Amino acid sequence: MAKNEVIAMILAGGQGSRLGVLTKHLAKPAVPYGSRYRIIDFPLSNCTNSGIEMVGVLTQYQPLALNTYIGNGHPWDLDRNKGGAFILPPYQSTSRSDWYTGTANAIFQNIEFIENYDPRYILVLSGDHIYKMDYAKMLQAHIREEADATIAVFEVPWEEASRFGLILTDEKDYVTDFQEKPKKPQSNLASMGVYVFTWESLRKQLIEDDSNKNSSHDFGKNIIPRMLKDGDRLCAYRFSGYWKDVGTIASLWEANMDILDRPEELNFRDRSWRIYSKNPVKPAHYIASSAKVVNSALTDGCSIYGTVEHSVLSNSVTVEKGAVVRDSILMPGVTVKSGAFLDKCIVGFETVIGRNVRAGASVEGTCDYNSPYCQDGITVFERGLVIRDNSVIPGNCMVECSGDQECSDVIESTFRVR
Amino acid sequence: MFINAMGLILADHKKIQLGELSRPRALAAMPYGGRYRIIDFMLSNMVNSGITQVGVIALSKYKSLMDHLGTGSSWDLDRKQPGLNILPPYINSANVDKGGEIDDLTGLLDFFQAYQYKYVIMANSNVVFNATFDDFVSRHEESGADISVLYNRDSIRYGTPSVILNLDRRGNLRDIMLDPPKPSATRCSLGVIVLDRELLIDLVSESIARGERDFSIEKLIRRYDEYRIRGIEYKGQVLRINNIPTYFASTMRLLEDQIRDELFGSGLPVYTKVKDEAPTLYVEGNSVKNSVISDGCLINGTVENSMLFRGVTISRHAVIKNSIIMQDAFISEGVELENVILDKNCVIRPGIKLVGQQDYPVVIGKGAIV
């Protein structure tokens, strides 16, 4: 296949509001994951590893961090002379100027960009899923079946099926129907949000959909059902392997812990399918004589003098002597001072946890920061906070500074994270 | 910040051999400090000083060096105009007719003439420090000297080759000694000099005219009778690699908080080739104490007072003490290593025990299966 016969479009504009303070300053795809990655590293690396060299990244919500992170696409080998990575924000034109109002609308507004390259196929991806997938195989299946659309699906346990968008298929895996989070699931094949379209067919649908005032311009809700109605040929493509949507605090925490608990499934050490990321330029990490590091993932720039158990640490994290970090996720640059105890916490960029702070699931106490987004005892800290020494913060809290009152009984001060 | 200089790094040094470790590679390409090669420090110093034109003279065994440097993109030296130039020895057709003599210096002359920078900063590849050259160049400029050479007070501590500088009261070079048994001064050259590009062109042209093929910093500063050569002291932390024991010792010093702070905590980044390894996984049952560990490792066993490079696997019940384990080594179950330097891609079979001495570590060459 000629290189530019297929263009990948990554939908990276969503706010990810259920991640609370973690997405206050950056879009969900830019959230750190798995010690040395950001979520968007997965679709980007999958593209590169699948031989797709033309990738549009559709951004909208808080795009600064994401744009800076992706840059010219160099870390993913997407700084190509022909093709490469393109950041595609909504823009103003003479006839209209609109935010992206839905997933399908985002692609619709970029028809001109796509047409410039005259591709035969379009791969539509989400910027917020963790998985390793060879899109080339899916494209081959799409071409072989002469389909108008191919939807990647994977089997979920029946009891969880009602949480997903489900695909109903016939015995040949042609799609017969689509159910969005149904109460009574008729299928256990969940859509992964990975679509291959024949551009000609999609183009027609996008233009029709745009003129439909009642449409919410969404692939799952509008485009796929419309194509089914029109008698287009829709195929399901079965994927087996690790796949996780990290849309909530609980699922982000779980997906991180999966690196430790199910290392063979994601296997980042597999050199035939590397996950690329932008390098922080830090020295190798240091484990001191006083440290104990068990069942954890660490990366460059960390200095560990305390105890780290069953945790995922991003680059440049410092854990001082006598501190205990357990079942937690520490994002780049976090400092945990001596005597502090973190249990099931997610700590944002560069936040400093003061001396003898006790926080997280097993900590008893009351707190003003209870949040409906935090479940299972997970406590989240916003980036750029200095937490007061000796603070006690129980589970299910989201510690943040709100605009009008910057400090509180647990937040000593805040600083700007660059 | 924006010094008007170009850089030149000499990747080899005739007097420095690291035995089995330098068999497959130039000195500059020697793995160091977990995720670096020695040259990364000097290249980063130059880049952090705002230098955008760097030449690297490679005399032999330069494949490893070229693999590492690539286009120079890791150092932001993949530029349109200046950038990174690897200068391997070059055989011109005239020479080939005369029996294929290799001519190092002609190519060098072209390189110096191609750009209009005022100064050239030249450096050897056996020192590790983290600093910019801003102060060095401005002090050189102020003094009006022809050549300035950096030194510190290491004396002959790191063994041969120690180039001891005798300076007069005004800091002018009066004598040079190589490995004096009883040094009369402690000033030991760092092998880093700055001089006018025009002067360097003259000096190189002269060497070519004399039919010389040897080109070294030591040789240039030996001409203190003809030129005004000044010493400038560098007061920061320096680690030197002159032989296997000092390579071993210099690595082990990176386990000290203060040394790591000075080398990496100053805010000046040390760039290296990006490998996109996985995060390092510490599995239940491991025990790691006082060690520097790079990305991509999988650690089941015990590691103490050691340096692990990228992608190392330490299996269960393996015990690694006071050792340097280079990239992608595989340590099987029950292995015991103490005072060992293991080069890249080695495999140590189950139950093997290797013990060296602190002053004389056991060295296992690249790709060995023990």
PDB file of N, CA, C and O in Angstrom, chain B residues 8-13 16 27 38 42 122-127 189-193 216-218:
ATOM      1  N   LEU B   8      35.148  21.237  18.810  1.00  0.00           N
ATOM      2  CA  LEU B   8      35.827  20.109  18.186  1.00  0.00           C
ATOM      3  C   LEU B   8      36.150  19.105  19.284  1.00  0.00           C
ATOM      4  O   LEU B   8      36.784  19.444  20.288  1.00  0.00           O
ATOM      5  N   ILE B   9      35.666  17.888  19.107  1.00  0.00           N
ATOM      6  CA  ILE B   9      35.910  16.863  20.118  1.00  0.00           C
ATOM      7  C   ILE B   9      36.787  15.776  19.508  1.00  0.00           C
ATOM      8  O   ILE B   9      36.513  15.293  18.402  1.00  0.00           O
ATOM      9  N   LEU B  10      37.846  15.433  20.209  1.00  0.00           N
ATOM     10  CA  LEU B  10      38.719  14.353  19.739  1.00  0.00           C
ATOM     11  C   LEU B  10      38.243  13.059  20.373  1.00  0.00           C
ATOM     12  O   LEU B  10      38.330  12.882  21.585  1.00  0.00           O
ATOM     13  N   ALA B  11      37.729  12.172  19.545  1.00  0.00           N
ATOM     14  CA  ALA B  11      37.045  10.986  20.063  1.00  0.00           C
ATOM     15  C   ALA B  11      38.006   9.922  20.586  1.00  0.00           C
ATOM     16  O   ALA B  11      37.610   9.056  21.346  1.00  0.00           O
ATOM     17  N   ASP B  12      39.244   9.984  20.151  1.00  0.00           N
ATOM     18  CA  ASP B  12      40.210   8.983  20.615  1.00  0.00           C
ATOM     19  C   ASP B  12      41.350   9.678  21.327  1.00  0.00           C
ATOM     20  O   ASP B  12      41.578  10.863  21.161  1.00  0.00           O
ATOM     21  N   HIS B  13      42.093   8.894  22.092  1.00  0.00           N
ATOM     22  CA  HIS B  13      43.282   9.419  22.725  1.00  0.00           C
ATOM     23  C   HIS B  13      44.329   8.323  22.691  1.00  0.00           C
ATOM     24  O   HIS B  13      44.100   7.237  23.194  1.00  0.00           O
ATOM     25  N   ILE B  16      45.177   6.501  25.911  1.00  0.00           N
ATOM     26  CA  ILE B  16      44.145   5.923  26.772  1.00  0.00           C
ATOM     27  C   ILE B  16      43.544   4.675  26.129  1.00  0.00           C
ATOM     28  O   ILE B  16      42.967   4.738  25.045  1.00  0.00           O
ATOM     29  N   LEU B  27      37.061   5.845  22.439  1.00  0.00           N
ATOM     30  CA  LEU B  27      36.947   6.290  23.833  1.00  0.00           C
ATOM     31  C   LEU B  27      35.672   7.116  24.051  1.00  0.00           C
ATOM     32  O   LEU B  27      34.949   6.924  25.022  1.00  0.00           O
ATOM     33  N   ILE B  38      30.515   8.665  26.994  1.00  0.00           N
ATOM     34  CA  ILE B  38      31.353   9.736  27.560  1.00  0.00           C
ATOM     35  C   ILE B  38      31.160  11.044  26.787  1.00  0.00           C
ATOM     36  O   ILE B  38      31.058  12.127  27.359  1.00  0.00           O
ATOM     37  N   MET B  42      30.522  16.215  27.020  1.00  0.00           N
ATOM     38  CA  MET B  42      31.196  17.329  26.342  1.00  0.00           C
ATOM     39  C   MET B  42      30.282  17.944  25.278  1.00  0.00           C
ATOM     40  O   MET B  42      30.220  19.164  25.131  1.00  0.00           O
ATOM     41  N   MET B 122      38.324  23.081  21.793  1.00  0.00           N
ATOM     42  CA  MET B 122      38.726  21.704  21.501  1.00  0.00           C
ATOM     43  C   MET B 122      38.750  20.910  22.784  1.00  0.00           C
ATOM     44  O   MET B 122      39.193  21.403  23.817  1.00  0.00           O
ATOM     45  N   ALA B 123      38.295  19.662  22.722  1.00  0.00           N
ATOM     46  CA  ALA B 123      38.241  18.873  23.957  1.00  0.00           C
ATOM     47  C   ALA B 123      38.576  17.417  23.703  1.00  0.00           C
ATOM     48  O   ALA B 123      38.205  16.853  22.660  1.00  0.00           O
ATOM     49  N   ASN B 124      39.265  16.806  24.670  1.00  0.00           N
ATOM     50  CA  ASN B 124      39.477  15.362  24.662  1.00  0.00           C
ATOM     51  C   ASN B 124      38.227  14.644  25.163  1.00  0.00           C
ATOM     52  O   ASN B 124      37.288  15.279  25.627  1.00  0.00           O
ATOM     53  N   SER B 125      38.274  13.328  25.120  1.00  0.00           N
ATOM     54  CA  SER B 125      37.081  12.562  25.489  1.00  0.00           C
ATOM     55  C   SER B 125      37.273  11.727  26.741  1.00  0.00           C
ATOM     56  O   SER B 125      36.665  10.684  26.887  1.00  0.00           O
ATOM     57  N   ASN B 126      38.106  12.162  27.642  1.00  0.00           N
ATOM     58  CA  ASN B 126      38.291  11.372  28.864  1.00  0.00           C
ATOM     59  C   ASN B 126      37.876  12.114  30.122  1.00  0.00           C
ATOM     60  O   ASN B 126      38.184  11.677  31.216  1.00  0.00           O
ATOM     61  N   VAL B 127      37.200  13.257  29.956  1.00  0.00           N
ATOM     62  CA  VAL B 127      36.740  13.972  31.143  1.00  0.00           C
ATOM     63  C   VAL B 127      35.227  14.125  31.113  1.00  0.00           C
ATOM     64  O   VAL B 127      34.626  14.255  30.054  1.00  0.00           O
ATOM     65  N   SER B 189      45.781  19.228  33.454  1.00  0.00           N
ATOM     66  CA  SER B 189      44.988  19.676  32.301  1.00  0.00           C
ATOM     67  C   SER B 189      43.713  18.853  32.148  1.00  0.00           C
ATOM     68  O   SER B 189      43.710  17.637  32.338  1.00  0.00           O
ATOM     69  N   LEU B 190      42.610  19.527  31.826  1.00  0.00           N
ATOM     70  CA  LEU B 190      41.368  18.812  31.529  1.00  0.00           C
ATOM     71  C   LEU B 190      41.311  18.424  30.060  1.00  0.00           C
ATOM     72  O   LEU B 190      40.355  17.796  29.615  1.00  0.00           O
ATOM     73  N   GLY B 191      42.311  18.835  29.302  1.00  0.00           N
ATOM     74  CA  GLY B 191      42.265  18.520  27.872  1.00  0.00           C
ATOM     75  C   GLY B 191      41.185  19.301  27.150  1.00  0.00           C
ATOM     76  O   GLY B 191      40.570  18.811  26.209  1.00  0.00           O
ATOM     77  N   VAL B 192      40.928  20.527  27.644  1.00  0.00           N
ATOM     78  CA  VAL B 192      39.954  21.397  26.979  1.00  0.00           C
ATOM     79  C   VAL B 192      40.643  22.734  26.728  1.00  0.00           C
ATOM     80  O   VAL B 192      41.150  23.340  27.664  1.00  0.00           O
ATOM     81  N   ILE B 193      40.706  23.181  25.475  1.00  0.00           N
ATOM     82  CA  ILE B 193      41.349  24.457  25.180  1.00  0.00           C
ATOM     83  C   ILE B 193      40.456  25.329  24.321  1.00  0.00           C
ATOM     84  O   ILE B 193      39.523  24.833  23.667  1.00  0.00           O
ATOM     85  N   SER B 216      47.073  16.634  18.436  1.00  0.00           N
ATOM     86  CA  SER B 216      46.499  16.477  19.769  1.00  0.00           C
ATOM     87  C   SER B 216      46.574  17.795  20.523  1.00  0.00           C
ATOM     88  O   SER B 216      47.345  18.691  20.184  1.00  0.00           O
ATOM     89  N   ILE B 217      45.728  17.879  21.543  1.00  0.00           N
ATOM     90  CA  ILE B 217      45.692  19.074  22.373  1.00  0.00           C
ATOM     91  C   ILE B 217      47.025  19.239  23.102  1.00  0.00           C
ATOM     92  O   ILE B 217      47.567  20.339  23.208  1.00  0.00           O
ATOM     93  N   GLU B 218      47.572  18.110  23.564  1.00  0.00           N
ATOM     94  CA  GLU B 218      48.837  18.149  24.297  1.00  0.00           C
ATOM     95  C   GLU B 218      49.936  18.743  23.411  1.00  0.00           C
ATOM     96  O   GLU B 218      50.794  19.493  23.866  1.00  0.00           O
TER      97      GLU B 218
END
